[in-house]
GROMACS .gro file of C-alpha atoms in nm:
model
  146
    1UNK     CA    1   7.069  10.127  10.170
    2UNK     CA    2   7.046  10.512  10.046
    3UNK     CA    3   7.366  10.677   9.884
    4UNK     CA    4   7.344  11.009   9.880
    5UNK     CA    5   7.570  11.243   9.636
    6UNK     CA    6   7.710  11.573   9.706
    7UNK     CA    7   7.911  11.762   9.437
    8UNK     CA    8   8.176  11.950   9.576
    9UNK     CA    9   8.412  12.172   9.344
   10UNK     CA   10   8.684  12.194   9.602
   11UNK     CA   11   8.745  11.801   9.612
   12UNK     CA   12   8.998  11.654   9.516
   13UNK     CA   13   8.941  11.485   9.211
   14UNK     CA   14   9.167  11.185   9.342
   15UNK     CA   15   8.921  11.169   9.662
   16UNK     CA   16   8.625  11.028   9.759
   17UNK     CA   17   8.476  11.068  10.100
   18UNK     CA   18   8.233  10.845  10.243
   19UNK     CA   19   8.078  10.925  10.565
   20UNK     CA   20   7.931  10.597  10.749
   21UNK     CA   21   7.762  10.471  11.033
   22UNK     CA   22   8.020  10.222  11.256
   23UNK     CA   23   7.786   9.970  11.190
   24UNK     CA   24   7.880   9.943  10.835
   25UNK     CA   25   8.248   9.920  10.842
   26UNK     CA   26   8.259   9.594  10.760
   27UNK     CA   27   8.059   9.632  10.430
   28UNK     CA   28   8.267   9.988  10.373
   29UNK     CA   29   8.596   9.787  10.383
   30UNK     CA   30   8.517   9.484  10.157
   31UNK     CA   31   8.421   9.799   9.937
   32UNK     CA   32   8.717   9.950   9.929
   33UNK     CA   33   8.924   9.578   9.878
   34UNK     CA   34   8.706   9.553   9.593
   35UNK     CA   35   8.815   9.880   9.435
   36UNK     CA   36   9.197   9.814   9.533
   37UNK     CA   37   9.182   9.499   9.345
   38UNK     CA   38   8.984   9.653   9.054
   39UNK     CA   39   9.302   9.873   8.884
   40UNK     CA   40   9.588   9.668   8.688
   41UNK     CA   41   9.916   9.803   8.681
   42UNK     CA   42  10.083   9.677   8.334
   43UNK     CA   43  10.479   9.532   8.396
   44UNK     CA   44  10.678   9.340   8.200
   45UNK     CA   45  10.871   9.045   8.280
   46UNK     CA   46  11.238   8.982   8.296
   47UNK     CA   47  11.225   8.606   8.181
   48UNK     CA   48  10.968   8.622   7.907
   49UNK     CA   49  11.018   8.998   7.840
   50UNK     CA   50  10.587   8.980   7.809
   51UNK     CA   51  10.369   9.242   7.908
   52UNK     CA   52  10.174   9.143   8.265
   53UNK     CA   53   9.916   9.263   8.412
   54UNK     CA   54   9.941   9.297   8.808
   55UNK     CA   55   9.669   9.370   9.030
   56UNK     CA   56   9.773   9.613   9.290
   57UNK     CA   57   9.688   9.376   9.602
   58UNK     CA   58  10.002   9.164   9.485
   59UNK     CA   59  10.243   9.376   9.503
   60UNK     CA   60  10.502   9.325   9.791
   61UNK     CA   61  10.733   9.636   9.783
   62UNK     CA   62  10.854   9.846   9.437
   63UNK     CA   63  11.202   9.939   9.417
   64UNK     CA   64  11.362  10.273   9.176
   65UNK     CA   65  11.609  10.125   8.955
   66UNK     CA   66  11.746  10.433   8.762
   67UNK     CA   67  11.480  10.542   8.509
   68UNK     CA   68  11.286  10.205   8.581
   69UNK     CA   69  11.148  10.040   8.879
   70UNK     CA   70  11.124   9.709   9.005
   71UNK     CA   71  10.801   9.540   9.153
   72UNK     CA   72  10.852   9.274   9.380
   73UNK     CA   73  10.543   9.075   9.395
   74UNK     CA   74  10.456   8.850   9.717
   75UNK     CA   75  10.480   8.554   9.547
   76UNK     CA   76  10.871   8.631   9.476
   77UNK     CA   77  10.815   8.721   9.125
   78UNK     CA   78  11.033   9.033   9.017
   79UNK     CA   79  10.885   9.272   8.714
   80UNK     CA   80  11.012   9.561   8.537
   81UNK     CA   81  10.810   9.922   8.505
   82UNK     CA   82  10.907  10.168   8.248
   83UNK     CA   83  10.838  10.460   8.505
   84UNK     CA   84  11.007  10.651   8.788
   85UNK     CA   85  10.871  10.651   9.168
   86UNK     CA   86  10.757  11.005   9.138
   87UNK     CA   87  10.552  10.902   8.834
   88UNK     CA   88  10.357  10.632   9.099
   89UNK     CA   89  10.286  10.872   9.384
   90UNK     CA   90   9.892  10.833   9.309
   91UNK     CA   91   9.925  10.431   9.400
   92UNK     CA   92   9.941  10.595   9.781
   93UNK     CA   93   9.557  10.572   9.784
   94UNK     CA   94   9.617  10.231   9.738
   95UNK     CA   95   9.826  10.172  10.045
   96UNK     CA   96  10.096  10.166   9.828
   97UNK     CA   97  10.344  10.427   9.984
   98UNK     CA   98  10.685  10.568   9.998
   99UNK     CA   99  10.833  10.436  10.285
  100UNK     CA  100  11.228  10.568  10.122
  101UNK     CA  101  11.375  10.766   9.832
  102UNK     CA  102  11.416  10.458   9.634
  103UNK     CA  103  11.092  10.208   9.815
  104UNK     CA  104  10.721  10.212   9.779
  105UNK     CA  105  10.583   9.939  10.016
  106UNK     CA  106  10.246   9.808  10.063
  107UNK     CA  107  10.092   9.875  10.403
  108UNK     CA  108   9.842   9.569  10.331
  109UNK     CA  109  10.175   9.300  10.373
  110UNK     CA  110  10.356   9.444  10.662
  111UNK     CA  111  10.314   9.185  10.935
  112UNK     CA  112  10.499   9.391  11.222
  113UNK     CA  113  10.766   9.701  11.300
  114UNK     CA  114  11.034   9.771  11.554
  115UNK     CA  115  11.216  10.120  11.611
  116UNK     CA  116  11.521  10.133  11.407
  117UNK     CA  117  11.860  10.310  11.478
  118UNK     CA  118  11.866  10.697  11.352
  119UNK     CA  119  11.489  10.743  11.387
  120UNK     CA  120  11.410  10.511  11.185
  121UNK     CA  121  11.144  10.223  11.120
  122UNK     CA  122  11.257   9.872  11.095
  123UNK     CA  123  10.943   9.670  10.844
  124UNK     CA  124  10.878   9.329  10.863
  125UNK     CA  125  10.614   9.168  10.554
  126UNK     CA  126  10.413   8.866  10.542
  127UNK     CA  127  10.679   8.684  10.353
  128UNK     CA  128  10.958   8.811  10.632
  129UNK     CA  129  11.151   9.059  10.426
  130UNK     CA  130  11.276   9.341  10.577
  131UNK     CA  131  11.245   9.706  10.448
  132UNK     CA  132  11.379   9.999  10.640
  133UNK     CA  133  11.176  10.301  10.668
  134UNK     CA  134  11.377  10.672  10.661
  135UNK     CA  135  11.323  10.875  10.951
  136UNK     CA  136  11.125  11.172  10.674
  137UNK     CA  137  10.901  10.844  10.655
  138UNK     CA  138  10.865  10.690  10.934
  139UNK     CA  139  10.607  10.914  11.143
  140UNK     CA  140  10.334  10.883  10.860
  141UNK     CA  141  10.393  10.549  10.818
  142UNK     CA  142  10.329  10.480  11.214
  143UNK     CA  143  10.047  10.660  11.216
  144UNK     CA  144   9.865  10.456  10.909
  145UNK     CA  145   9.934  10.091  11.057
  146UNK     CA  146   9.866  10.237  11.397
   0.00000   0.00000   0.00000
């Protein structure tokens, strides 16, 4: 397989395209699982009150909590982050997105979706929690799982 590199000074530097033929998709996306895996978020836990690092693919949902947030991982564990939602907005490459003013979900652990009342998106994950997804949301987020 050839890569082939072009520099571009417009880019992004928070992007990277890669153009493909279809018959590598499936090589393309155990590429890109390997690079959402690759970056550890550091947390700390309520119990211990220890520094932990999470990879990103086991995060469930993170919720604002004042000037903290809350990870909710999907094996039930709960962690503490000394940072605000805005401060996570670049996680959104990593399917990680705003799905509310106070909830970043993970696209990777939603299992299905209904309409909601008001324009909005009713989420259900692999462990069966529900998240509801504001209406400001709720187009982008159809779009991506669609």
């Amino acid at each position: 397989m050839k890569f082939n590199f072009i520099w571009k000074n417009k880019q992004s530097s928070s992007e990277i395209d890669i153009i493909s033929n279809p018959s590598n998709k499936a090589l393309l996306s155990t590429l890109e699982q390997h690079f959402l895996q690759s970056i550890p978020l550091s947390a700390t836990d309520f119990k211990t009150n220890r520094q932990v690092l999470i990879e990103l693919h086991t995060i469930e949902a993170i919720e604002a909590a004042g000037h903290f947030t809350k990870i909710f991982l999907i094996d039930g564990t709960e962690l503490l982050l000394n940072k605000i939602l805005k401060e996570l907005a670049y996680l959104e490459s990593f399917r990680l997105v705003r799905i509310n003013n106070s909830m970043i979900l993970n696209l990777n652990q939603i299992q299905s979706f209904a309409s909601g009342s008001h324009a909005r998106l009713e989420v259900i994950t692999k462990q069966q929690n529900k998240y509801m997804v504001s209406r400001h949301y709720a187009k982008s987020i159809k779009e991506r799982l669609i």
